[in-house]
Amino acid sequence: QVQLVESGGGLVQAGGSLRLSCAASLRLFSTYAMAWFRQIPGKEREFVAAVSRSDSTSYANAVKGRFTISRDNAKSAVYLQMVSLKPEDTADYYCAAGPIGVADTRRYTFWGRGTQVTVSS
């Protein structure tokens, strides 16, 4: 059974940092693109960052320069290092796996249940 389990969320002050982790029980993890999305209740899920099978990365403009996505194929894990956090980064953050690393939620096959990030001003 495929599982993506996020961890590392929490409450942090504006300007602070958090590191999110996603542990994947995915056969052939290295063949998947991995991504992070976020969602505020009542709003659409939005793309944050993706890392391809070949380790190329892409970011939403809102987080570029502040967030870094990385993967560890040996551990079947993907990470999101977040610095200089802003109150508008407050959301539930979701890990996703799919064939290519794009911003479209429909292109991802597997999803985690999310971890909450709250940034206080």
Coordinates of N, CA and C in Angstrom, one line a residue:
Q1 N 0.8 -1.2 0.0 CA 0.0 0.0 0.0 C 0.9 1.2 0.0
V2 N 0.6 2.1 -0.9 CA 1.4 3.3 -1.1 C 1.0 4.3 0.0
Q3 N 2.0 4.9 0.7 CA 1.8 5.9 1.7 C 2.8 7.0 1.6
L4 N 2.3 8.2 1.7 CA 3.2 9.4 1.8 C 2.8 10.0 3.1
V5 N 3.8 10.2 4.0 CA 3.5 10.7 5.3 C 4.4 11.9 5.6
E6 N 3.7 13.1 5.8 CA 4.4 14.3 6.0 C 4.6 14.5 7.5
S7 N 5.7 15.3 7.8 CA 5.9 15.6 9.2 C 6.7 16.9 9.2
G8 N 6.9 17.5 10.4 CA 7.7 18.7 10.5 C 6.9 20.0 10.6
G9 N 5.6 20.0 10.4 CA 4.8 21.2 10.5 C 4.8 21.7 11.9
G10 N 4.2 22.9 12.1 CA 4.1 23.5 13.5 C 3.8 25.0 13.4
L11 N 4.0 25.6 14.6 CA 3.8 27.0 14.7 C 5.1 27.7 14.8
V12 N 5.3 28.7 14.0 CA 6.6 29.4 14.0 C 6.3 30.9 13.8
Q13 N 7.2 31.8 14.3 CA 7.0 33.2 14.1 C 7.4 33.6 12.8
A14 N 6.9 34.7 12.3 CA 7.3 35.3 11.0 C 8.9 35.5 11.0
G15 N 9.5 35.1 9.9 CA 10.9 35.2 9.8 C 11.6 33.9 10.2
G16 N 10.9 33.0 10.8 CA 11.5 31.7 11.3 C 11.6 30.7 10.2
S17 N 12.0 29.5 10.6 CA 12.2 28.4 9.6 C 11.6 27.1 10.0
L18 N 11.2 26.3 9.1 CA 10.8 24.9 9.3 C 11.3 24.0 8.2
R19 N 11.4 22.8 8.6 CA 11.8 21.8 7.5 C 10.7 20.7 7.5
L20 N 10.0 20.6 6.4 CA 9.1 19.5 6.3 C 9.7 18.3 5.7
S21 N 9.2 17.1 6.1 CA 9.7 15.9 5.5 C 8.5 15.1 5.0
C22 N 8.8 14.3 4.0 CA 7.8 13.3 3.5 C 8.4 12.0 3.3
A23 N 7.9 11.0 4.1 CA 8.4 9.6 3.9 C 7.5 8.9 3.0
A24 N 8.1 8.3 2.0 CA 7.2 7.6 1.0 C 7.5 6.1 1.0
S25 N 6.4 5.3 1.0 CA 6.5 3.9 0.9 C 6.1 3.6 -0.6
L26 N 7.0 4.0 -1.5 CA 6.8 3.9 -2.9 C 7.8 3.0 -3.5
R27 N 7.3 2.0 -4.2 CA 8.3 1.1 -5.0 C 8.9 2.0 -6.1
L28 N 10.1 1.9 -6.2 CA 10.9 2.6 -7.3 C 10.7 4.1 -7.1
F29 N 10.9 4.5 -5.8 CA 10.7 6.0 -5.5 C 11.5 6.9 -6.4
S30 N 12.7 6.5 -6.8 CA 13.5 7.3 -7.6 C 12.9 7.6 -9.0
T31 N 12.0 6.9 -9.4 CA 11.4 7.1 -10.7 C 10.2 8.1 -10.7
Y32 N 9.9 8.6 -9.5 CA 8.8 9.5 -9.4 C 9.3 10.9 -9.2
A33 N 8.6 11.9 -9.8 CA 8.8 13.3 -9.4 C 8.0 13.5 -8.1
M34 N 8.5 14.4 -7.3 CA 7.9 14.6 -6.0 C 7.6 16.1 -5.9
A35 N 6.6 16.5 -5.2 CA 6.2 17.9 -5.1 C 5.6 18.2 -3.7
W36 N 5.6 19.4 -3.4 CA 4.8 20.0 -2.3 C 3.8 21.0 -2.8
F37 N 2.6 20.8 -2.2 CA 1.5 21.7 -2.5 C 1.0 22.2 -1.1
R38 N 0.3 23.3 -1.1 CA -0.3 23.8 0.1 C -1.8 24.2 -0.1
Q39 N -2.5 24.2 1.0 CA -3.9 24.6 0.8 C -4.4 25.3 2.1
I40 N -5.1 26.3 1.9 CA -5.8 27.0 3.0 C -7.3 26.6 2.9
P41 N -7.9 26.2 4.0 CA -9.3 25.8 4.0 C -10.2 26.8 3.1
G42 N -11.0 26.2 2.2 CA -11.9 27.0 1.4 C -11.2 27.5 0.1
K43 N -9.9 27.2 0.0 CA -9.2 27.6 -1.3 C -8.7 26.4 -2.0
E44 N -8.3 26.7 -3.2 CA -7.7 25.6 -4.0 C -6.3 25.2 -3.6
R45 N -6.0 24.0 -3.8 CA -4.6 23.6 -3.4 C -3.7 24.2 -4.4
E46 N -2.5 24.8 -3.9 CA -1.6 25.5 -4.8 C -0.2 24.8 -4.8
F47 N 0.4 24.9 -5.9 CA 1.8 24.4 -6.1 C 2.8 25.2 -5.3
V48 N 3.7 24.5 -4.6 CA 4.8 25.1 -3.9 C 6.1 24.9 -4.6
A49 N 6.5 23.6 -4.7 CA 7.7 23.2 -5.3 C 7.7 21.8 -5.8
A50 N 8.6 21.5 -6.8 CA 8.7 20.1 -7.3 C 10.2 19.8 -7.5
V51 N 10.5 18.5 -7.4 CA 11.8 18.0 -7.8 C 11.6 16.8 -8.7
S52 N 12.3 16.8 -9.9 CA 12.1 15.8 -10.8 C 12.9 14.5 -10.5
R53 N 12.8 13.5 -11.3 CA 13.6 12.3 -11.2 C 15.1 12.6 -11.3
S54 N 15.4 13.6 -12.1 CA 16.8 13.9 -12.4 C 17.3 15.1 -11.5
D55 N 16.5 15.4 -10.4 CA 16.8 16.4 -9.4 C 16.7 17.8 -9.9
S56 N 16.1 18.1 -11.0 CA 15.8 19.5 -11.3 C 14.6 19.9 -10.5
T57 N 14.7 21.2 -10.1 CA 13.7 21.7 -9.2 C 12.9 22.9 -9.8
S58 N 11.7 23.1 -9.3 CA 10.9 24.3 -9.8 C 10.1 24.8 -8.5
Y59 N 9.8 26.1 -8.6 CA 9.2 26.7 -7.4 C 8.1 27.7 -7.8
A60 N 7.1 27.8 -7.0 CA 6.1 28.9 -7.2 C 6.8 30.2 -6.9
N61 N 6.4 31.2 -7.6 CA 7.0 32.6 -7.5 C 7.0 33.0 -6.0
A62 N 5.9 32.7 -5.3 CA 5.7 33.2 -3.9 C 6.7 32.6 -3.0
V63 N 7.4 31.5 -3.3 CA 8.3 30.9 -2.4 C 9.7 30.9 -2.9
K64 N 9.9 31.3 -4.1 CA 11.3 31.3 -4.7 C 12.3 32.1 -3.9
G65 N 13.4 31.5 -3.6 CA 14.4 32.2 -2.9 C 14.3 31.9 -1.4
R66 N 13.2 31.4 -0.9 CA 12.9 31.2 0.5 C 12.8 29.7 0.8
F67 N 12.2 28.9 -0.1 CA 12.0 27.5 0.1 C 13.0 26.7 -0.8
T68 N 13.4 25.5 -0.3 CA 14.2 24.6 -1.0 C 13.7 23.2 -0.9
I69 N 13.4 22.6 -2.1 CA 13.0 21.2 -2.1 C 14.2 20.3 -2.4
S70 N 14.2 19.2 -1.8 CA 15.3 18.2 -2.0 C 14.7 16.8 -1.8
R71 N 15.5 15.8 -2.4 CA 15.0 14.4 -2.2 C 16.2 13.6 -1.8
D72 N 15.9 12.5 -1.2 CA 16.9 11.5 -0.8 C 16.4 10.1 -1.3
N73 N 16.8 9.7 -2.4 CA 16.3 8.4 -2.9 C 16.6 7.2 -2.1
A74 N 17.7 7.3 -1.4 CA 18.1 6.1 -0.5 C 17.1 6.0 0.6
K75 N 16.6 7.1 1.1 CA 15.6 7.1 2.2 C 14.2 7.2 1.7
S76 N 13.9 7.3 0.4 CA 12.6 7.4 -0.1 C 11.9 8.6 0.6
A77 N 12.6 9.7 0.6 CA 12.1 10.9 1.3 C 12.3 12.2 0.4
V78 N 11.4 13.1 0.7 CA 11.5 14.4 0.1 C 11.4 15.5 1.2
Y79 N 12.0 16.6 1.0 CA 12.1 17.6 2.1 C 11.7 19.0 1.5
L80 N 11.2 19.8 2.4 CA 11.0 21.2 2.0 C 11.6 22.1 3.1
Q81 N 12.7 22.7 2.9 CA 13.3 23.6 3.8 C 12.7 25.0 3.6
M82 N 12.1 25.6 4.6 CA 11.4 26.9 4.5 C 12.1 27.9 5.4
V83 N 12.5 29.0 4.9 CA 13.1 30.0 5.7 C 12.4 31.3 5.4
S84 N 12.7 32.3 6.3 CA 12.0 33.6 6.1 C 10.5 33.5 5.9
L85 N 9.9 32.7 6.8 CA 8.5 32.4 6.7 C 7.7 33.6 6.9
K86 N 6.6 33.7 6.2 CA 5.6 34.8 6.3 C 4.3 34.3 6.8
P87 N 3.4 35.2 7.4 CA 2.1 34.7 7.7 C 1.3 34.1 6.6
E88 N 1.5 34.6 5.4 CA 0.8 34.1 4.2 C 1.3 32.7 3.8
D89 N 2.3 32.2 4.4 CA 2.7 30.8 4.2 C 1.9 29.8 5.0
T90 N 1.1 30.3 5.9 CA 0.2 29.5 6.7 C -0.7 28.7 5.8
A91 N -0.7 27.4 6.0 CA -1.5 26.4 5.2 C -1.2 25.0 5.7
D92 N -2.0 24.1 5.1 CA -1.7 22.7 5.2 C -0.8 22.3 4.0
Y93 N 0.3 21.7 4.3 CA 1.2 21.3 3.3 C 1.2 19.8 2.9
Y94 N 1.1 19.5 1.6 CA 0.9 18.2 1.2 C 2.1 17.7 0.3
C95 N 2.4 16.5 0.5 CA 3.5 15.9 -0.4 C 2.7 15.1 -1.5
A96 N 3.3 15.1 -2.7 CA 2.7 14.4 -3.8 C 3.7 13.7 -4.6
A97 N 3.4 12.6 -5.3 CA 4.2 11.9 -6.2 C 3.5 11.6 -7.5
G98 N 4.3 11.8 -8.6 CA 3.7 11.6 -9.9 C 4.8 11.4 -11.0
P99 N 4.4 11.2 -12.2 CA 5.4 10.9 -13.3 C 6.3 12.1 -13.6
I100 N 5.8 13.3 -13.5 CA 6.6 14.5 -13.8 C 6.3 15.6 -12.8
G101 N 7.3 16.4 -12.6 CA 7.2 17.5 -11.6 C 6.6 18.8 -12.2
V102 N 5.3 18.9 -12.2 CA 4.7 20.0 -12.7 C 3.8 20.7 -11.6
A103 N 3.2 21.8 -12.0 CA 2.4 22.5 -11.0 C 0.9 22.1 -10.9
D104 N 0.5 21.2 -11.8 CA -0.9 20.8 -11.9 C -1.2 19.6 -11.0
T105 N -2.1 19.8 -10.0 CA -2.4 18.8 -9.1 C -2.9 17.5 -9.8
R106 N -3.5 17.6 -10.9 CA -4.1 16.5 -11.6 C -3.0 15.5 -12.1
R107 N -1.8 15.9 -12.2 CA -0.7 15.1 -12.7 C -0.1 14.2 -11.7
Y108 N -0.6 14.3 -10.4 CA 0.0 13.6 -9.3 C -0.8 12.4 -8.9
T109 N -0.2 11.3 -8.7 CA -0.9 10.0 -8.5 C -1.2 9.8 -7.0
F110 N -0.2 10.1 -6.2 CA -0.3 9.8 -4.8 C -0.1 11.0 -3.9
W111 N -0.8 11.1 -2.8 CA -0.8 12.2 -2.0 C -0.8 11.8 -0.5
G112 N -0.1 12.7 0.3 CA -0.1 12.5 1.7 C -1.3 13.1 2.3
R113 N -1.4 13.1 3.7 CA -2.6 13.7 4.3 C -2.3 15.1 4.8
G114 N -1.1 15.5 4.7 CA -0.8 16.9 5.0 C -0.2 17.1 6.4
T115 N 0.5 18.2 6.5 CA 1.0 18.7 7.8 C 0.7 20.2 7.9
Q116 N 0.3 20.7 9.1 CA -0.1 22.1 9.2 C 1.1 23.0 9.5
V117 N 1.1 24.1 8.8 CA 2.1 25.1 9.1 C 1.4 26.4 9.4
T118 N 1.7 26.9 10.6 CA 1.1 28.2 11.0 C 2.3 29.2 11.3
V119 N 2.2 30.3 10.6 CA 3.2 31.4 10.8 C 2.5 32.6 11.4
S120 N 3.0 32.9 12.6 CA 2.4 34.0 13.4 C 3.1 35.3 13.1
S121 N 2.4 36.4 13.1 CA 3.0 37.7 12.8 C 3.5 38.4 14.1

